[in-house]
Amino acid sequence: SPVKEGNVVETIMVNFEKSSTATPIGYLKDVGASYGVRENGHTYGWSSSNSSNVRERNNATSPDKKHDTFNHMMVSGNRDWEIAVPNGDYRVVVTAGDPSYFDSVYKIGAEGQLVVDGTPTKSNRFITGSAAISVTDGKLTITNMPRASNNKIAFIEITPL
């Protein structure tokens, strides 16, 4: 969970990737497991196992490894993702996308508030959104929002405000 010491604030960064993927520096690895305590000491995961829907593209046009990996949020039913955090306000930044396909309408919410809202194109495969989010139940919940189609979450950054 985030740590606040004086003026130092820890940002939690999570990359959605295969278990064999080399996790980007500074990021926690999410491989699609159901919600629970991870070896890194954080508690996070999916409403039900989503490991079969993780993808790694190794696309030469990706800006970095974070953009090569993602998890489908809507294949075989809607899945939510949660991470345990102390109640409070956070800046939540979510990037959705797939370096090889642009067959989606990205609408991803945090605590019911729309964060990502966009349609990828051939020249812009990734959509990033940011919002100030209040957590009141000890978990930041990421969900598919109405009118989303084929949501693909690549990575998330959560910073206490």
PDB file of N, CA and C in Angstrom, residues 68-144:
ATOM      1  N   ASP A  68       3.741  -3.291 -24.717  1.00  0.00           N
ATOM      2  CA  ASP A  68       3.643  -4.588 -25.400  1.00  0.00           C
ATOM      3  C   ASP A  68       2.712  -5.555 -24.674  1.00  0.00           C
ATOM      4  N   THR A  69       2.419  -5.275 -23.395  1.00  0.00           N
ATOM      5  CA  THR A  69       1.666  -6.215 -22.570  1.00  0.00           C
ATOM      6  C   THR A  69       0.356  -5.604 -22.111  1.00  0.00           C
ATOM      7  N   PHE A  70      -0.654  -6.461 -21.942  1.00  0.00           N
ATOM      8  CA  PHE A  70      -1.954  -5.993 -21.457  1.00  0.00           C
ATOM      9  C   PHE A  70      -2.793  -7.190 -21.053  1.00  0.00           C
ATOM     10  N   ASN A  71      -3.927  -6.906 -20.412  1.00  0.00           N
ATOM     11  CA  ASN A  71      -4.899  -7.940 -20.088  1.00  0.00           C
ATOM     12  C   ASN A  71      -6.262  -7.498 -20.604  1.00  0.00           C
ATOM     13  N   HIS A  72      -6.947  -8.437 -21.247  1.00  0.00           N
ATOM     14  CA  HIS A  72      -8.319  -8.197 -21.702  1.00  0.00           C
ATOM     15  C   HIS A  72      -9.235  -8.135 -20.480  1.00  0.00           C
ATOM     16  N   MET A  73     -10.067  -7.114 -20.404  1.00  0.00           N
ATOM     17  CA  MET A  73     -10.994  -6.966 -19.278  1.00  0.00           C
ATOM     18  C   MET A  73     -12.376  -7.529 -19.590  1.00  0.00           C
ATOM     19  N   MET A  74     -12.638  -7.855 -20.873  1.00  0.00           N
ATOM     20  CA  MET A  74     -14.005  -8.201 -21.266  1.00  0.00           C
ATOM     21  C   MET A  74     -14.116  -9.552 -21.983  1.00  0.00           C
ATOM     22  N   VAL A  75     -13.028 -10.282 -22.139  1.00  0.00           N
ATOM     23  CA  VAL A  75     -13.087 -11.594 -22.782  1.00  0.00           C
ATOM     24  C   VAL A  75     -13.655 -12.600 -21.779  1.00  0.00           C
ATOM     25  N   SER A  76     -14.576 -13.425 -22.187  1.00  0.00           N
ATOM     26  CA  SER A  76     -15.207 -14.425 -21.305  1.00  0.00           C
ATOM     27  C   SER A  76     -15.903 -13.762 -20.113  1.00  0.00           C
ATOM     28  N   GLY A  77     -16.521 -12.613 -20.337  1.00  0.00           N
ATOM     29  CA  GLY A  77     -17.251 -11.906 -19.278  1.00  0.00           C
ATOM     30  C   GLY A  77     -16.477 -10.713 -18.762  1.00  0.00           C
ATOM     31  N   ASN A  78     -17.191  -9.777 -18.157  1.00  0.00           N
ATOM     32  CA  ASN A  78     -16.555  -8.583 -17.587  1.00  0.00           C
ATOM     33  C   ASN A  78     -15.768  -8.940 -16.341  1.00  0.00           C
ATOM     34  N   ARG A  79     -14.547  -8.427 -16.242  1.00  0.00           N
ATOM     35  CA  ARG A  79     -13.736  -8.644 -15.060  1.00  0.00           C
ATOM     36  C   ARG A  79     -13.313  -7.298 -14.493  1.00  0.00           C
ATOM     37  N   ASP A  80     -13.363  -7.197 -13.163  1.00  0.00           N
ATOM     38  CA  ASP A  80     -12.885  -6.018 -12.449  1.00  0.00           C
ATOM     39  C   ASP A  80     -11.510  -6.338 -11.885  1.00  0.00           C
ATOM     40  N   TRP A  81     -10.731  -5.293 -11.640  1.00  0.00           N
ATOM     41  CA  TRP A  81      -9.424  -5.424 -11.007  1.00  0.00           C
ATOM     42  C   TRP A  81      -9.404  -4.505  -9.802  1.00  0.00           C
ATOM     43  N   GLU A  82      -8.816  -4.976  -8.692  1.00  0.00           N
ATOM     44  CA  GLU A  82      -8.763  -4.176  -7.469  1.00  0.00           C
ATOM     45  C   GLU A  82      -7.382  -4.248  -6.846  1.00  0.00           C
ATOM     46  N   ILE A  83      -7.060  -3.177  -6.107  1.00  0.00           N
ATOM     47  CA  ILE A  83      -5.841  -3.159  -5.300  1.00  0.00           C
ATOM     48  C   ILE A  83      -6.191  -2.538  -3.954  1.00  0.00           C
ATOM     49  N   ALA A  84      -5.702  -3.148  -2.878  1.00  0.00           N
ATOM     50  CA  ALA A  84      -5.943  -2.620  -1.534  1.00  0.00           C
ATOM     51  C   ALA A  84      -5.078  -1.381  -1.326  1.00  0.00           C
ATOM     52  N   VAL A  85      -5.729  -0.289  -0.948  1.00  0.00           N
ATOM     53  CA  VAL A  85      -5.047   0.973  -0.630  1.00  0.00           C
ATOM     54  C   VAL A  85      -5.770   1.604   0.554  1.00  0.00           C
ATOM     55  N   PRO A  86      -5.067   2.435   1.324  1.00  0.00           N
ATOM     56  CA  PRO A  86      -5.760   3.134   2.411  1.00  0.00           C
ATOM     57  C   PRO A  86      -6.825   4.078   1.850  1.00  0.00           C
ATOM     58  N   ASN A  87      -7.892   4.273   2.589  1.00  0.00           N
ATOM     59  CA  ASN A  87      -8.903   5.246   2.167  1.00  0.00           C
ATOM     60  C   ASN A  87      -8.239   6.596   1.981  1.00  0.00           C
ATOM     61  N   GLY A  88      -8.687   7.301   0.955  1.00  0.00           N
ATOM     62  CA  GLY A  88      -8.129   8.614   0.677  1.00  0.00           C
ATOM     63  C   GLY A  88      -8.283   8.963  -0.788  1.00  0.00           C
ATOM     64  N   ASP A  89      -7.608  10.036  -1.184  1.00  0.00           N
ATOM     65  CA  ASP A  89      -7.691  10.530  -2.556  1.00  0.00           C
ATOM     66  C   ASP A  89      -6.421  10.181  -3.317  1.00  0.00           C
ATOM     67  N   TYR A  90      -6.601   9.812  -4.579  1.00  0.00           N
ATOM     68  CA  TYR A  90      -5.500   9.360  -5.420  1.00  0.00           C
ATOM     69  C   TYR A  90      -5.610   9.950  -6.812  1.00  0.00           C
ATOM     70  N   ARG A  91      -4.466  10.143  -7.453  1.00  0.00           N
ATOM     71  CA  ARG A  91      -4.408  10.417  -8.882  1.00  0.00           C
ATOM     72  C   ARG A  91      -4.212   9.059  -9.534  1.00  0.00           C
ATOM     73  N   VAL A  92      -5.176   8.646 -10.364  1.00  0.00           N
ATOM     74  CA  VAL A  92      -5.124   7.348 -11.029  1.00  0.00           C
ATOM     75  C   VAL A  92      -4.924   7.595 -12.519  1.00  0.00           C
ATOM     76  N   VAL A  93      -3.862   7.009 -13.064  1.00  0.00           N
ATOM     77  CA  VAL A  93      -3.551   7.114 -14.485  1.00  0.00           C
ATOM     78  C   VAL A  93      -3.590   5.702 -15.059  1.00  0.00           C
ATOM     79  N   VAL A  94      -4.449   5.492 -16.047  1.00  0.00           N
ATOM     80  CA  VAL A  94      -4.607   4.176 -16.676  1.00  0.00           C
ATOM     81  C   VAL A  94      -4.291   4.304 -18.157  1.00  0.00           C
ATOM     82  N   THR A  95      -3.499   3.363 -18.664  1.00  0.00           N
ATOM     83  CA  THR A  95      -3.237   3.284 -20.100  1.00  0.00           C
ATOM     84  C   THR A  95      -3.841   1.997 -20.629  1.00  0.00           C
ATOM     85  N   ALA A  96      -4.642   2.139 -21.680  1.00  0.00           N
ATOM     86  CA  ALA A  96      -5.266   1.004 -22.359  1.00  0.00           C
ATOM     87  C   ALA A  96      -4.692   0.928 -23.765  1.00  0.00           C
ATOM     88  N   GLY A  97      -4.566  -0.288 -24.283  1.00  0.00           N
ATOM     89  CA  GLY A  97      -4.114  -0.384 -25.660  1.00  0.00           C
ATOM     90  C   GLY A  97      -3.511  -1.721 -26.012  1.00  0.00           C
ATOM     91  N   ASP A  98      -3.226  -1.845 -27.303  1.00  0.00           N
ATOM     92  CA  ASP A  98      -2.688  -3.053 -27.908  1.00  0.00           C
ATOM     93  C   ASP A  98      -1.861  -2.583 -29.105  1.00  0.00           C
ATOM     94  N   PRO A  99      -0.549  -2.876 -29.133  1.00  0.00           N
ATOM     95  CA  PRO A  99       0.270  -2.364 -30.219  1.00  0.00           C
ATOM     96  C   PRO A  99      -0.053  -2.960 -31.589  1.00  0.00           C
ATOM     97  N   SER A 100      -0.777  -4.069 -31.613  1.00  0.00           N
ATOM     98  CA  SER A 100      -1.030  -4.749 -32.880  1.00  0.00           C
ATOM     99  C   SER A 100      -2.441  -4.585 -33.427  1.00  0.00           C
ATOM    100  N   TYR A 101      -3.381  -4.176 -32.573  1.00  0.00           N
ATOM    101  CA  TYR A 101      -4.777  -4.065 -33.009  1.00  0.00           C
ATOM    102  C   TYR A 101      -5.403  -2.788 -32.459  1.00  0.00           C
ATOM    103  N   PHE A 102      -6.416  -2.296 -33.152  1.00  0.00           N
ATOM    104  CA  PHE A 102      -7.140  -1.111 -32.679  1.00  0.00           C
ATOM    105  C   PHE A 102      -8.644  -1.340 -32.814  1.00  0.00           C
ATOM    106  N   ASP A 103      -9.079  -2.534 -32.403  1.00  0.00           N
ATOM    107  CA  ASP A 103     -10.470  -2.997 -32.527  1.00  0.00           C
ATOM    108  C   ASP A 103     -11.245  -2.829 -31.225  1.00  0.00           C
ATOM    109  N   SER A 104     -11.133  -1.667 -30.599  1.00  0.00           N
ATOM    110  CA  SER A 104     -11.711  -1.472 -29.269  1.00  0.00           C
ATOM    111  C   SER A 104     -12.320  -0.084 -29.131  1.00  0.00           C
ATOM    112  N   VAL A 105     -13.143   0.051 -28.095  1.00  0.00           N
ATOM    113  CA  VAL A 105     -13.562   1.360 -27.590  1.00  0.00           C
ATOM    114  C   VAL A 105     -13.239   1.311 -26.103  1.00  0.00           C
ATOM    115  N   TYR A 106     -12.220   2.071 -25.694  1.00  0.00           N
ATOM    116  CA  TYR A 106     -11.756   2.008 -24.317  1.00  0.00           C
ATOM    117  C   TYR A 106     -12.562   2.944 -23.424  1.00  0.00           C
ATOM    118  N   LYS A 107     -13.203   2.341 -22.432  1.00  0.00           N
ATOM    119  CA  LYS A 107     -13.928   3.072 -21.391  1.00  0.00           C
ATOM    120  C   LYS A 107     -13.676   2.307 -20.097  1.00  0.00           C
ATOM    121  N   ILE A 108     -12.734   2.824 -19.310  1.00  0.00           N
ATOM    122  CA  ILE A 108     -12.317   2.158 -18.080  1.00  0.00           C
ATOM    123  C   ILE A 108     -12.530   3.129 -16.926  1.00  0.00           C
ATOM    124  N   GLY A 109     -13.133   2.624 -15.852  1.00  0.00           N
ATOM    125  CA  GLY A 109     -13.424   3.452 -14.693  1.00  0.00           C
ATOM    126  C   GLY A 109     -12.642   3.033 -13.468  1.00  0.00           C
ATOM    127  N   ALA A 110     -12.515   3.980 -12.540  1.00  0.00           N
ATOM    128  CA  ALA A 110     -11.946   3.725 -11.214  1.00  0.00           C
ATOM    129  C   ALA A 110     -12.965   4.228 -10.206  1.00  0.00           C
ATOM    130  N   GLU A 111     -13.396   3.346  -9.311  1.00  0.00           N
ATOM    131  CA  GLU A 111     -14.415   3.687  -8.316  1.00  0.00           C
ATOM    132  C   GLU A 111     -15.651   4.288  -8.996  1.00  0.00           C
ATOM    133  N   GLY A 112     -15.992   3.762 -10.171  1.00  0.00           N
ATOM    134  CA  GLY A 112     -17.195   4.194 -10.878  1.00  0.00           C
ATOM    135  C   GLY A 112     -17.048   5.478 -11.674  1.00  0.00           C
ATOM    136  N   GLN A 113     -15.881   6.091 -11.637  1.00  0.00           N
ATOM    137  CA  GLN A 113     -15.629   7.342 -12.371  1.00  0.00           C
ATOM    138  C   GLN A 113     -14.831   7.027 -13.634  1.00  0.00           C
ATOM    139  N   LEU A 114     -15.287   7.543 -14.779  1.00  0.00           N
ATOM    140  CA  LEU A 114     -14.614   7.309 -16.053  1.00  0.00           C
ATOM    141  C   LEU A 114     -13.208   7.895 -16.025  1.00  0.00           C
ATOM    142  N   VAL A 115     -12.214   7.062 -16.342  1.00  0.00           N
ATOM    143  CA  VAL A 115     -10.815   7.498 -16.370  1.00  0.00           C
ATOM    144  C   VAL A 115     -10.283   7.451 -17.807  1.00  0.00           C
ATOM    145  N   VAL A 116     -10.487   6.339 -18.489  1.00  0.00           N
ATOM    146  CA  VAL A 116     -10.050   6.193 -19.881  1.00  0.00           C
ATOM    147  C   VAL A 116     -11.284   6.247 -20.759  1.00  0.00           C
ATOM    148  N   ASP A 117     -11.242   7.097 -21.784  1.00  0.00           N
ATOM    149  CA  ASP A 117     -12.384   7.265 -22.676  1.00  0.00           C
ATOM    150  C   ASP A 117     -11.858   7.599 -24.072  1.00  0.00           C
ATOM    151  N   GLY A 118     -11.731   6.578 -24.918  1.00  0.00           N
ATOM    152  CA  GLY A 118     -11.233   6.851 -26.254  1.00  0.00           C
ATOM    153  C   GLY A 118     -11.242   5.628 -27.143  1.00  0.00           C
ATOM    154  N   THR A 119     -11.090   5.890 -28.425  1.00  0.00           N
ATOM    155  CA  THR A 119     -11.057   4.837 -29.433  1.00  0.00           C
ATOM    156  C   THR A 119      -9.698   4.866 -30.111  1.00  0.00           C
ATOM    157  N   PRO A 120      -8.954   3.763 -30.061  1.00  0.00           N
ATOM    158  CA  PRO A 120      -7.644   3.743 -30.703  1.00  0.00           C
ATOM    159  C   PRO A 120      -7.786   3.793 -32.230  1.00  0.00           C
ATOM    160  N   THR A 121      -6.719   4.230 -32.875  1.00  0.00           N
ATOM    161  CA  THR A 121      -6.668   4.302 -34.337  1.00  0.00           C
ATOM    162  C   THR A 121      -5.401   3.605 -34.819  1.00  0.00           C
ATOM    163  N   LYS A 122      -5.258   3.476 -36.112  1.00  0.00           N
ATOM    164  CA  LYS A 122      -4.067   2.844 -36.672  1.00  0.00           C
ATOM    165  C   LYS A 122      -2.797   3.581 -36.228  1.00  0.00           C
ATOM    166  N   SER A 123      -2.870   4.906 -36.126  1.00  0.00           N
ATOM    167  CA  SER A 123      -1.683   5.689 -35.767  1.00  0.00           C
ATOM    168  C   SER A 123      -1.562   5.958 -34.266  1.00  0.00           C
ATOM    169  N   ASN A 124      -2.631   5.722 -33.485  1.00  0.00           N
ATOM    170  CA  ASN A 124      -2.598   5.934 -32.039  1.00  0.00           C
ATOM    171  C   ASN A 124      -3.266   4.748 -31.352  1.00  0.00           C
ATOM    172  N   ARG A 125      -2.490   3.738 -31.007  1.00  0.00           N
ATOM    173  CA  ARG A 125      -3.027   2.480 -30.468  1.00  0.00           C
ATOM    174  C   ARG A 125      -3.319   2.529 -28.975  1.00  0.00           C
ATOM    175  N   PHE A 126      -2.864   3.587 -28.281  1.00  0.00           N
ATOM    176  CA  PHE A 126      -3.000   3.645 -26.822  1.00  0.00           C
ATOM    177  C   PHE A 126      -3.768   4.881 -26.392  1.00  0.00           C
ATOM    178  N   ILE A 127      -4.621   4.695 -25.385  1.00  0.00           N
ATOM    179  CA  ILE A 127      -5.385   5.793 -24.803  1.00  0.00           C
ATOM    180  C   ILE A 127      -5.050   5.816 -23.309  1.00  0.00           C
ATOM    181  N   THR A 128      -4.621   6.981 -22.825  1.00  0.00           N
ATOM    182  CA  THR A 128      -4.310   7.154 -21.411  1.00  0.00           C
ATOM    183  C   THR A 128      -5.278   8.169 -20.826  1.00  0.00           C
ATOM    184  N   GLY A 129      -5.766   7.860 -19.636  1.00  0.00           N
ATOM    185  CA  GLY A 129      -6.637   8.780 -18.928  1.00  0.00           C
ATOM    186  C   GLY A 129      -6.165   8.955 -17.501  1.00  0.00           C
ATOM    187  N   SER A 130      -6.555  10.064 -16.898  1.00  0.00           N
ATOM    188  CA  SER A 130      -6.142  10.387 -15.539  1.00  0.00           C
ATOM    189  C   SER A 130      -7.319  11.033 -14.814  1.00  0.00           C
ATOM    190  N   ALA A 131      -7.485  10.689 -13.539  1.00  0.00           N
ATOM    191  CA  ALA A 131      -8.564  11.291 -12.749  1.00  0.00           C
ATOM    192  C   ALA A 131      -8.192  11.266 -11.277  1.00  0.00           C
ATOM    193  N   ALA A 132      -8.741  12.221 -10.538  1.00  0.00           N
ATOM    194  CA  ALA A 132      -8.639  12.218  -9.078  1.00  0.00           C
ATOM    195  C   ALA A 132      -9.760  11.326  -8.562  1.00  0.00           C
ATOM    196  N   ILE A 133      -9.398  10.315  -7.775  1.00  0.00           N
ATOM    197  CA  ILE A 133     -10.346   9.292  -7.320  1.00  0.00           C
ATOM    198  C   ILE A 133     -10.317   9.212  -5.804  1.00  0.00           C
ATOM    199  N   SER A 134     -11.487   9.111  -5.192  1.00  0.00           N
ATOM    200  CA  SER A 134     -11.589   8.907  -3.746  1.00  0.00           C
ATOM    201  C   SER A 134     -11.895   7.448  -3.461  1.00  0.00           C
ATOM    202  N   VAL A 135     -11.130   6.850  -2.557  1.00  0.00           N
ATOM    203  CA  VAL A 135     -11.345   5.468  -2.120  1.00  0.00           C
ATOM    204  C   VAL A 135     -11.906   5.516  -0.711  1.00  0.00           C
ATOM    205  N   THR A 136     -13.044   4.848  -0.485  1.00  0.00           N
ATOM    206  CA  THR A 136     -13.678   4.855   0.832  1.00  0.00           C
ATOM    207  C   THR A 136     -13.862   3.453   1.412  1.00  0.00           C
ATOM    208  N   ASP A 137     -13.490   2.400   0.648  1.00  0.00           N
ATOM    209  CA  ASP A 137     -13.701   1.019   1.119  1.00  0.00           C
ATOM    210  C   ASP A 137     -12.407   0.216   1.205  1.00  0.00           C
ATOM    211  N   GLY A 138     -11.244   0.892   1.144  1.00  0.00           N
ATOM    212  CA  GLY A 138      -9.971   0.197   1.276  1.00  0.00           C
ATOM    213  C   GLY A 138      -9.483  -0.491   0.016  1.00  0.00           C
ATOM    214  N   LYS A 139     -10.222  -0.345  -1.098  1.00  0.00           N
ATOM    215  CA  LYS A 139      -9.807  -0.952  -2.367  1.00  0.00           C
ATOM    216  C   LYS A 139     -10.090   0.022  -3.503  1.00  0.00           C
ATOM    217  N   LEU A 140      -9.111   0.191  -4.376  1.00  0.00           N
ATOM    218  CA  LEU A 140      -9.320   0.927  -5.615  1.00  0.00           C
ATOM    219  C   LEU A 140      -9.809  -0.090  -6.641  1.00  0.00           C
ATOM    220  N   THR A 141     -11.004   0.127  -7.171  1.00  0.00           N
ATOM    221  CA  THR A 141     -11.624  -0.830  -8.088  1.00  0.00           C
ATOM    222  C   THR A 141     -11.645  -0.268  -9.503  1.00  0.00           C
ATOM    223  N   ILE A 142     -11.109  -1.038 -10.442  1.00  0.00           N
ATOM    224  CA  ILE A 142     -11.054  -0.681 -11.864  1.00  0.00           C
ATOM    225  C   ILE A 142     -12.077  -1.533 -12.595  1.00  0.00           C
ATOM    226  N   THR A 143     -12.960  -0.891 -13.377  1.00  0.00           N
ATOM    227  CA  THR A 143     -14.059  -1.611 -14.033  1.00  0.00           C
ATOM    228  C   THR A 143     -14.225  -1.174 -15.490  1.00  0.00           C
ATOM    229  N   ASN A 144     -14.923  -2.015 -16.234  1.00  0.00           N
ATOM    230  CA  ASN A 144     -15.402  -1.649 -17.562  1.00  0.00           C
ATOM    231  C   ASN A 144     -16.565  -0.690 -17.377  1.00  0.00           C
TER     232      ASN A 144
END
